[in-house]
Amino acid sequence: MMARNIATTCAILAAVLTTPAIAENRIDPSSKLPREKINLVAPPFVHAHEQATKAEPKILEVTLVVEEKQIVIDDEGTTLRAMTFNGSIPAPLIVAHEGDYVEVMLVNPKTNSMPHNIDFHAATGALGGGDLTLISPGEQTVLRWKATRTGVFIYHCIPGGVMIPWHVASGMSGAVLVLPREGLKDGAGNPLHYDRVYYIGEQDMYVPRDKDGKFKAYATHADAFADTMDLMRTLTPSHVVFNGRVGALTGKNALTAKVGENVLILHSQADRGSNVHLIGGHGDYVWTGGKFSNPPQTGLESWYVTGGSAVAAMYKFLEPGIYAYVNHNMTEAIQLGATAIFKVDGAWDNDLMTQVRAPGPIEATTTAQARAKEPADPKSKAIAATADIFR
């Protein structure tokens, strides 16, 4: 059945999505530009880059290799027949500056079972490159596109027909950060600088259950196809996770920062909308829609990530401790897995928050007596309490 669907998809693409003609004798504006090979890294981390640059535009060379594989997505050992770029969910973040060219080599190893391609939401024309990059197992292709718009944008596989939602829900999405050449600015035009940057890709996953309610496992993608598509039509994900699995950004994998640091958080969702909240913190600057041509909103408590897009938010941590970063649909955060943790080091500021009195029995006391029982270490109490709630 899957082979028939793939054949149909390829036939449709061949008939409908014709490759645009290339004008002959046209001077390639990028031919004399310097080149830089980018070594991509797995999320939540981001490859080294300049925030602002005075250099001339360049051609950035990146390689994305399609990996079809089985992955474990929770602590109970549930498996997903995943499809990925470079082996990670989400795929690596690519950083460019406005005016740069991004030259992508897409590789589909012969060990894979399906055609794949790539649609860059930051690119212009030909389904974001999807028309020009459809390759079968054992093939590779190179696409170059110009970064003409600033912001953070998603990219994903778009092979055609029912293959599109299946490939996206199986993990084939990532993001591109296109920075203004002068760097980020606030609404008044003042420069903004981040000390750390993290990329969080939210992913809804669909793992079918057997008649006893247990998650099923499949030997191949072909075996998983029919059951997975039936479940996907219900629009009821079994898991909603950050960075590929439940707990991927908690515990020993928690995101780290220090008091006083500005942290840029890039959050993408290729399928469904998400309501993001940093518990105990705020969005000092939030580019709703993720586009830097618009002034950032300030002081937000929560922000929305529209399905099929990405958002950039910057926050300066002011207190140490544990911060839970969640999809504020709390069912998805707590029960389905959409939670990350920030661990922040530094000195506690009692002026911002203090526990006037520790929990205890109700008793008749004066305000002065209550304050006399103020706990000595609010930082350690805050860390313990948050860790207990989101363990």
CSV table of C-alpha atoms in Angstrom, one decimal:
chain,number,residue,atom,x,y,z
A,1,MET,CA,0.0,0.0,0.0
A,2,MET,CA,2.8,2.4,0.9
A,3,ALA,CA,4.7,1.7,-2.3
A,4,ARG,CA,1.5,2.5,-4.3
A,5,ASN,CA,1.0,5.8,-2.4
A,6,ILE,CA,4.7,6.7,-3.0
A,7,ALA,CA,4.3,5.9,-6.7
A,8,THR,CA,1.2,8.0,-6.9
A,9,THR,CA,2.8,10.9,-5.1
A,10,CYS,CA,5.8,10.8,-7.5
A,11,ALA,CA,3.5,10.7,-10.6
A,12,ILE,CA,1.5,13.7,-9.3
A,13,LEU,CA,4.7,15.6,-8.6
A,14,ALA,CA,6.1,14.8,-12.1
A,15,ALA,CA,2.9,15.8,-13.8
A,16,VAL,CA,2.0,18.9,-11.8
A,17,LEU,CA,5.2,20.3,-10.3
A,18,THR,CA,7.3,21.0,-13.3
A,19,THR,CA,10.8,22.3,-12.8
A,20,PRO,CA,10.9,26.1,-13.6
A,21,ALA,CA,13.0,26.9,-16.6
A,22,ILE,CA,16.4,28.4,-16.0
A,23,ALA,CA,17.1,31.5,-18.0
A,24,GLU,CA,20.1,31.0,-20.2
A,25,ASN,CA,23.1,33.4,-20.3
A,26,ARG,CA,22.0,34.9,-17.0
A,27,ILE,CA,24.8,36.1,-14.7
A,28,ASP,CA,24.7,34.3,-11.4
A,29,PRO,CA,24.8,37.1,-8.8
A,30,SER,CA,26.3,34.7,-6.2
A,31,SER,CA,29.1,33.2,-8.4
A,32,LYS,CA,31.8,35.5,-7.0
A,33,LEU,CA,30.7,35.6,-3.4
A,34,PRO,CA,32.8,34.0,-0.7
A,35,ARG,CA,31.8,30.6,0.6
A,36,GLU,CA,31.5,29.3,4.1
A,37,LYS,CA,30.8,25.7,5.1
A,38,ILE,CA,28.5,25.5,8.1
A,39,ASN,CA,28.9,22.6,10.5
A,40,LEU,CA,25.4,22.0,11.8
A,41,VAL,CA,24.8,20.9,15.4
A,42,ALA,CA,21.9,19.0,17.0
A,43,PRO,CA,19.2,21.0,18.8
A,44,PRO,CA,18.7,22.6,21.3
A,45,PHE,CA,22.2,24.0,20.4
A,46,VAL,CA,23.0,26.3,17.5
A,47,HIS,CA,26.1,26.4,15.4
A,48,ALA,CA,28.6,29.3,15.9
A,49,HIS,CA,27.6,32.5,14.2
A,50,GLU,CA,27.9,36.3,14.4
A,51,GLN,CA,24.9,38.2,15.7
A,52,ALA,CA,25.7,41.3,13.6
A,53,THR,CA,28.1,41.4,10.6
A,54,LYS,CA,29.8,44.0,8.4
A,55,ALA,CA,31.0,41.3,6.0
A,56,GLU,CA,29.7,41.1,2.5
A,57,PRO,CA,27.0,38.5,1.8
A,58,LYS,CA,28.3,34.9,1.3
A,59,ILE,CA,27.2,31.5,0.3
A,60,LEU,CA,26.6,29.2,3.3
A,61,GLU,CA,27.1,25.6,2.5
A,62,VAL,CA,25.1,23.1,4.6
A,63,THR,CA,24.4,19.4,4.2
A,64,LEU,CA,21.2,17.7,5.3
A,65,VAL,CA,21.0,13.9,5.3
A,66,VAL,CA,17.7,12.1,5.5
A,67,GLU,CA,17.6,9.4,8.2
A,68,GLU,CA,14.7,7.0,8.5
A,69,LYS,CA,15.0,5.2,11.8
A,70,GLN,CA,13.2,4.0,14.9
A,71,ILE,CA,13.5,6.2,18.0
A,72,VAL,CA,12.4,5.9,21.6
A,73,ILE,CA,10.1,8.8,22.6
A,74,ASP,CA,9.4,8.3,26.3
A,75,ASP,CA,10.6,6.7,29.4
A,76,GLU,CA,8.3,3.7,28.9
A,77,GLY,CA,10.2,2.7,25.8
A,78,THR,CA,7.5,3.7,23.3
A,79,THR,CA,9.0,3.8,19.7
A,80,LEU,CA,8.2,5.8,16.7
A,81,ARG,CA,9.2,5.1,13.1
A,82,ALA,CA,10.8,8.5,12.6
A,83,MET,CA,12.0,10.4,9.6
A,84,THR,CA,14.6,13.0,10.2
A,85,PHE,CA,17.1,15.4,8.7
A,86,ASN,CA,20.6,14.7,10.1
A,87,GLY,CA,19.1,12.3,12.7
A,88,SER,CA,17.6,14.8,15.1
A,89,ILE,CA,14.0,16.0,15.9
A,90,PRO,CA,13.8,18.8,15.2
A,91,ALA,CA,16.3,19.1,12.4
A,92,PRO,CA,19.3,21.4,13.0
A,93,LEU,CA,18.9,25.2,13.0
A,94,ILE,CA,20.6,27.0,10.2
A,95,VAL,CA,21.7,30.6,10.8
A,96,ALA,CA,22.2,33.1,8.0
A,97,HIS,CA,22.1,36.9,7.6
A,98,GLU,CA,19.8,38.8,5.3
A,99,GLY,CA,21.4,38.8,1.8
A,100,ASP,CA,23.3,35.6,2.3
A,101,TYR,CA,22.7,32.6,0.0
A,102,VAL,CA,22.0,29.2,1.7
A,103,GLU,CA,23.2,26.3,-0.5
A,104,VAL,CA,21.8,23.0,0.8
A,105,MET,CA,23.0,19.6,-0.3
A,106,LEU,CA,20.1,17.2,0.4
A,107,VAL,CA,21.1,13.5,0.6
A,108,ASN,CA,18.7,10.5,0.6
A,109,PRO,CA,20.8,7.4,1.3
A,110,LYS,CA,20.0,4.2,-0.6
A,111,THR,CA,19.2,2.5,2.7
A,112,ASN,CA,16.1,4.7,3.0
A,113,SER,CA,12.7,3.5,1.7
A,114,MET,CA,11.0,6.7,0.5
A,115,PRO,CA,11.5,9.9,-1.6
A,116,HIS,CA,12.1,13.1,0.3
A,117,ASN,CA,12.5,16.8,-0.4
A,118,ILE,CA,12.6,20.1,1.5
A,119,ASP,CA,10.4,23.2,1.7
A,120,PHE,CA,12.1,26.3,3.2
A,121,HIS,CA,9.5,28.8,4.4
A,122,ALA,CA,12.3,31.4,4.3
A,123,ALA,CA,12.8,30.9,0.5
A,124,THR,CA,10.9,32.3,-2.4
A,125,GLY,CA,9.5,30.1,-5.3
A,126,ALA,CA,9.0,26.5,-6.3
A,127,LEU,CA,7.2,25.4,-3.1
A,128,GLY,CA,10.1,26.8,-1.0
A,129,GLY,CA,12.5,24.5,-3.0
A,130,GLY,CA,10.2,21.4,-2.7
A,131,ASP,CA,9.7,21.3,-6.5
A,132,LEU,CA,13.5,21.2,-7.1
A,133,THR,CA,14.6,18.8,-4.4
A,134,LEU,CA,12.5,15.6,-4.6
A,135,ILE,CA,14.9,12.7,-4.5
A,136,SER,CA,14.6,8.9,-4.3
A,137,PRO,CA,16.8,6.7,-2.1
A,138,GLY,CA,20.3,6.7,-3.4
A,139,GLU,CA,20.1,10.3,-4.8
A,140,GLN,CA,21.3,13.7,-3.7
A,141,THR,CA,20.6,17.3,-4.9
A,142,VAL,CA,21.8,20.8,-4.3
A,143,LEU,CA,19.5,23.8,-3.8
A,144,ARG,CA,20.6,27.4,-3.4
A,145,TRP,CA,18.2,30.2,-2.2
A,146,LYS,CA,18.7,33.8,-1.1
A,147,ALA,CA,17.8,34.9,2.4
A,148,THR,CA,15.7,38.0,1.5
A,149,ARG,CA,13.5,38.1,4.7
A,150,THR,CA,14.6,38.3,8.3
A,151,GLY,CA,13.2,36.2,11.1
A,152,VAL,CA,13.0,32.6,12.1
A,153,PHE,CA,11.3,30.2,9.7
A,154,ILE,CA,10.6,26.5,9.6
A,155,TYR,CA,11.6,24.0,6.9
A,156,HIS,CA,10.1,20.6,6.4
A,157,CYS,CA,9.7,17.7,4.0
A,158,ILE,CA,6.8,18.1,1.5
A,159,PRO,CA,6.9,15.0,-0.8
A,160,GLY,CA,3.2,15.3,-1.9
A,161,GLY,CA,-0.2,13.9,-1.0
A,162,VAL,CA,-0.7,12.0,2.2
A,163,MET,CA,3.1,11.7,2.5
A,164,ILE,CA,3.3,15.3,3.6
A,165,PRO,CA,1.5,15.1,7.0
A,166,TRP,CA,3.1,11.7,7.6
A,167,HIS,CA,6.6,12.9,7.0
A,168,VAL,CA,6.1,16.1,9.0
A,169,ALA,CA,4.5,14.2,12.0
A,170,SER,CA,7.3,11.7,11.9
A,171,GLY,CA,9.9,14.4,12.6
A,172,MET,CA,11.0,16.0,9.3
A,173,SER,CA,11.1,19.7,10.2
A,174,GLY,CA,13.7,22.2,11.4
A,175,ALA,CA,14.2,26.0,11.3
A,176,VAL,CA,16.3,28.7,9.7
A,177,LEU,CA,17.3,31.9,11.6
A,178,VAL,CA,17.8,34.8,9.2
A,179,LEU,CA,19.3,37.7,11.2
A,180,PRO,CA,19.4,41.4,10.1
A,181,ARG,CA,23.0,42.2,9.1
A,182,GLU,CA,23.1,44.8,11.8
A,183,GLY,CA,21.7,42.3,14.4
A,184,LEU,CA,18.5,42.3,16.4
A,185,LYS,CA,17.0,45.6,17.7
A,186,ASP,CA,14.2,46.6,20.0
A,187,GLY,CA,11.2,48.7,18.9
A,188,ALA,CA,13.1,51.9,19.2
A,189,GLY,CA,16.0,50.7,17.1
A,190,ASN,CA,18.4,50.0,19.9
A,191,PRO,CA,20.7,47.0,19.5
A,192,LEU,CA,19.8,43.7,21.3
A,193,HIS,CA,22.4,41.1,22.2
A,194,TYR,CA,21.9,37.5,23.4
A,195,ASP,CA,24.3,35.6,25.5
A,196,ARG,CA,22.9,32.2,24.7
A,197,VAL,CA,20.5,30.8,22.1
A,198,TYR,CA,18.5,27.6,22.2
A,199,TYR,CA,16.3,26.0,19.6
A,200,ILE,CA,13.2,24.1,20.8
A,201,GLY,CA,11.2,22.2,18.2
A,202,GLU,CA,7.8,21.1,19.4
A,203,GLN,CA,6.5,17.9,17.7
A,204,ASP,CA,3.2,16.2,17.8
A,205,MET,CA,3.5,12.4,17.4
A,206,TYR,CA,1.1,9.7,16.6
A,207,VAL,CA,1.8,6.2,17.9
A,208,PRO,CA,-1.1,3.7,17.5
A,209,ARG,CA,-2.3,1.5,20.3
A,210,ASP,CA,-3.3,-2.2,20.2
A,211,LYS,CA,-6.6,-3.6,21.4
A,212,ASP,CA,-5.3,-3.6,25.0
A,213,GLY,CA,-4.4,0.1,24.9
A,214,LYS,CA,-0.6,-0.4,24.7
A,215,PHE,CA,1.5,1.4,22.2
A,216,LYS,CA,2.4,-0.6,19.1
A,217,ALA,CA,5.8,-1.1,17.6
A,218,TYR,CA,6.6,-1.7,13.9
A,219,ALA,CA,9.5,-3.3,12.1
A,220,THR,CA,9.4,-0.9,9.2
A,221,HIS,CA,7.9,2.4,8.0
A,222,ALA,CA,5.7,0.4,5.6
A,223,ASP,CA,4.2,-1.6,8.5
A,224,ALA,CA,3.5,1.6,10.4
A,225,PHE,CA,1.9,3.5,7.6
A,226,ALA,CA,-1.8,2.5,7.6
A,227,ASP,CA,-2.3,2.5,11.4
A,228,THR,CA,-0.4,5.8,11.8
A,229,MET,CA,-2.5,7.5,9.1
A,230,ASP,CA,-5.7,6.3,10.7
A,231,LEU,CA,-4.7,7.8,14.0
A,232,MET,CA,-3.5,11.0,12.4
A,233,ARG,CA,-6.9,11.6,10.9
A,234,THR,CA,-8.3,11.8,14.4
A,235,LEU,CA,-6.0,14.8,15.1
A,236,THR,CA,-5.3,13.4,18.5
A,237,PRO,CA,-1.6,13.0,19.1
A,238,SER,CA,-0.3,10.4,21.5
A,239,HIS,CA,2.7,12.6,22.4
A,240,VAL,CA,3.4,16.3,22.2
A,241,VAL,CA,7.1,16.8,22.9
A,242,PHE,CA,10.0,19.2,22.8
A,243,ASN,CA,13.1,18.0,20.8
A,244,GLY,CA,12.0,14.5,19.9
A,245,ARG,CA,10.9,12.8,23.1
A,246,VAL,CA,9.4,13.2,26.5
A,247,GLY,CA,12.0,14.7,28.9
A,248,ALA,CA,14.5,15.6,26.1
A,249,LEU,CA,15.1,19.0,27.8
A,250,THR,CA,14.7,18.1,31.5
A,251,GLY,CA,17.0,16.5,34.1
A,252,LYS,CA,20.6,16.2,33.0
A,253,ASN,CA,19.5,17.6,29.6
A,254,ALA,CA,18.0,20.8,31.1
A,255,LEU,CA,18.9,24.1,29.4
A,256,THR,CA,21.4,26.2,31.4
A,257,ALA,CA,21.8,29.9,32.0
A,258,LYS,CA,23.1,32.4,34.5
A,259,VAL,CA,21.4,35.3,36.3
A,260,GLY,CA,21.8,38.5,34.1
A,261,GLU,CA,22.2,36.6,30.8
A,262,ASN,CA,19.9,37.4,27.9
A,263,VAL,CA,18.7,34.1,26.4
A,264,LEU,CA,17.2,33.9,22.9
A,265,ILE,CA,14.7,31.0,22.6
A,266,LEU,CA,13.6,29.9,19.2
A,267,HIS,CA,10.5,27.8,19.1
A,268,SER,CA,9.0,26.0,16.1
A,269,GLN,CA,5.9,24.0,15.5
A,270,ALA,CA,5.4,22.6,12.0
A,271,ASP,CA,1.9,21.2,12.6
A,272,ARG,CA,-0.2,22.6,15.5
A,273,GLY,CA,-0.4,25.9,17.3
A,274,SER,CA,1.3,26.1,20.7
A,275,ASN,CA,0.8,28.4,23.7
A,276,VAL,CA,4.2,29.0,25.2
A,277,HIS,CA,4.9,30.1,28.8
A,278,LEU,CA,8.1,30.4,30.9
A,279,ILE,CA,6.9,29.7,34.5
A,280,GLY,CA,8.6,32.3,36.7
A,281,GLY,CA,9.8,34.4,33.8
A,282,HIS,CA,8.6,36.5,30.9
A,283,GLY,CA,9.2,37.4,27.3
A,284,ASP,CA,11.2,40.6,27.5
A,285,TYR,CA,11.1,40.8,23.7
A,286,VAL,CA,8.9,38.5,21.6
A,287,TRP,CA,8.8,38.6,17.8
A,288,THR,CA,5.3,37.1,17.4
A,289,GLY,CA,5.2,35.5,14.1
A,290,GLY,CA,9.0,35.3,14.4
A,291,LYS,CA,9.8,38.1,11.9
A,292,PHE,CA,12.4,40.8,12.7
A,293,SER,CA,11.0,43.3,10.2
A,294,ASN,CA,8.3,43.8,12.9
A,295,PRO,CA,9.1,45.4,16.3
A,296,PRO,CA,9.1,43.0,19.1
A,297,GLN,CA,6.3,42.9,21.7
A,298,THR,CA,7.6,43.4,25.3
A,299,GLY,CA,6.9,41.9,28.7
A,300,LEU,CA,4.7,39.1,27.5
A,301,GLU,CA,3.6,36.4,30.0
A,302,SER,CA,2.8,33.8,27.2
A,303,TRP,CA,3.1,33.8,23.4
A,304,TYR,CA,1.5,31.9,20.6
A,305,VAL,CA,3.4,29.8,18.0
A,306,THR,CA,1.2,29.4,14.9
A,307,GLY,CA,1.3,26.0,13.4
A,308,GLY,CA,3.7,26.1,10.4
A,309,SER,CA,5.9,28.8,11.9
A,310,ALA,CA,8.5,29.7,14.5
A,311,VAL,CA,8.8,32.4,17.2
A,312,ALA,CA,11.8,34.2,18.7
A,313,ALA,CA,11.7,35.3,22.4
A,314,MET,CA,14.4,36.9,24.5
A,315,TYR,CA,14.5,36.9,28.3
A,316,LYS,CA,17.0,38.1,30.9
A,317,PHE,CA,16.9,35.7,33.8
A,318,LEU,CA,16.8,37.7,37.1
A,319,GLU,CA,16.6,34.9,39.7
A,320,PRO,CA,18.4,31.6,40.0
A,321,GLY,CA,16.6,28.3,40.2
A,322,ILE,CA,14.5,26.0,38.1
A,323,TYR,CA,12.2,27.4,35.4
A,324,ALA,CA,9.7,25.2,33.6
A,325,TYR,CA,9.2,26.2,29.9
A,326,VAL,CA,5.9,24.7,28.8
A,327,ASN,CA,3.1,24.5,26.2
A,328,HIS,CA,0.5,26.1,28.5
A,329,ASN,CA,-2.1,23.7,27.4
A,330,MET,CA,-1.2,21.9,30.6
A,331,THR,CA,-2.5,18.5,29.4
A,332,GLU,CA,0.0,18.6,26.6
A,333,ALA,CA,2.8,19.9,28.9
A,334,ILE,CA,2.3,17.5,31.8
A,335,GLN,CA,0.5,14.4,30.3
A,336,LEU,CA,1.8,14.4,26.7
A,337,GLY,CA,5.4,15.7,27.3
A,338,ALA,CA,5.7,19.4,26.1
A,339,THR,CA,7.9,20.6,28.9
A,340,ALA,CA,11.5,21.8,29.1
A,341,ILE,CA,13.5,23.0,32.1
A,342,PHE,CA,15.9,25.9,32.5
A,343,LYS,CA,18.5,25.7,35.3
A,344,VAL,CA,19.7,29.1,36.2
A,345,ASP,CA,22.7,29.8,38.4
A,346,GLY,CA,23.3,33.0,40.4
A,347,ALA,CA,22.5,34.9,43.6
A,348,TRP,CA,18.9,35.1,44.9
A,349,ASP,CA,17.4,38.6,45.0
A,350,ASN,CA,15.0,38.9,47.9
A,351,ASP,CA,13.7,42.2,46.6
A,352,LEU,CA,12.1,40.4,43.6
A,353,MET,CA,10.7,37.5,45.7
A,354,THR,CA,11.0,36.2,49.2
A,355,GLN,CA,9.0,33.6,51.2
A,356,VAL,CA,7.9,35.7,54.2
A,357,ARG,CA,6.9,32.6,56.1
A,358,ALA,CA,7.4,28.9,55.4
A,359,PRO,CA,4.2,26.7,55.2
A,360,GLY,CA,3.0,25.5,58.6
A,361,PRO,CA,0.0,25.1,60.9
A,362,ILE,CA,-2.6,27.9,61.0
A,363,GLU,CA,-2.0,29.8,64.2
A,364,ALA,CA,-2.7,33.2,65.7
A,365,THR,CA,0.4,35.2,65.2
A,366,THR,CA,1.2,38.9,64.7
A,367,THR,CA,2.7,40.1,61.4
A,368,ALA,CA,6.0,40.8,63.2
A,369,GLN,CA,6.1,37.2,64.6
A,370,ALA,CA,5.4,35.7,61.2
A,371,ARG,CA,8.2,37.7,59.6
A,372,ALA,CA,10.5,36.6,62.3
A,373,LYS,CA,10.1,33.0,61.0
A,374,GLU,CA,11.3,33.9,57.5
A,375,PRO,CA,13.2,31.0,55.9
A,376,ALA,CA,16.9,31.4,55.4
A,377,ASP,CA,17.3,30.1,51.8
A,378,PRO,CA,14.4,30.8,49.4
A,379,LYS,CA,16.5,29.8,46.5
A,380,SER,CA,16.9,26.2,47.6
A,381,LYS,CA,13.2,26.0,48.5
A,382,ALA,CA,12.2,27.3,45.1
A,383,ILE,CA,14.5,24.8,43.3
A,384,ALA,CA,13.2,21.9,45.3
A,385,ALA,CA,9.5,22.8,44.8
A,386,THR,CA,9.8,23.3,41.1
A,387,ALA,CA,11.7,20.1,40.6
A,388,ASP,CA,9.0,18.2,42.5
A,389,ILE,CA,6.2,19.6,40.4
A,390,PHE,CA,7.9,18.9,37.0
A,391,ARG,CA,9.8,15.8,37.8
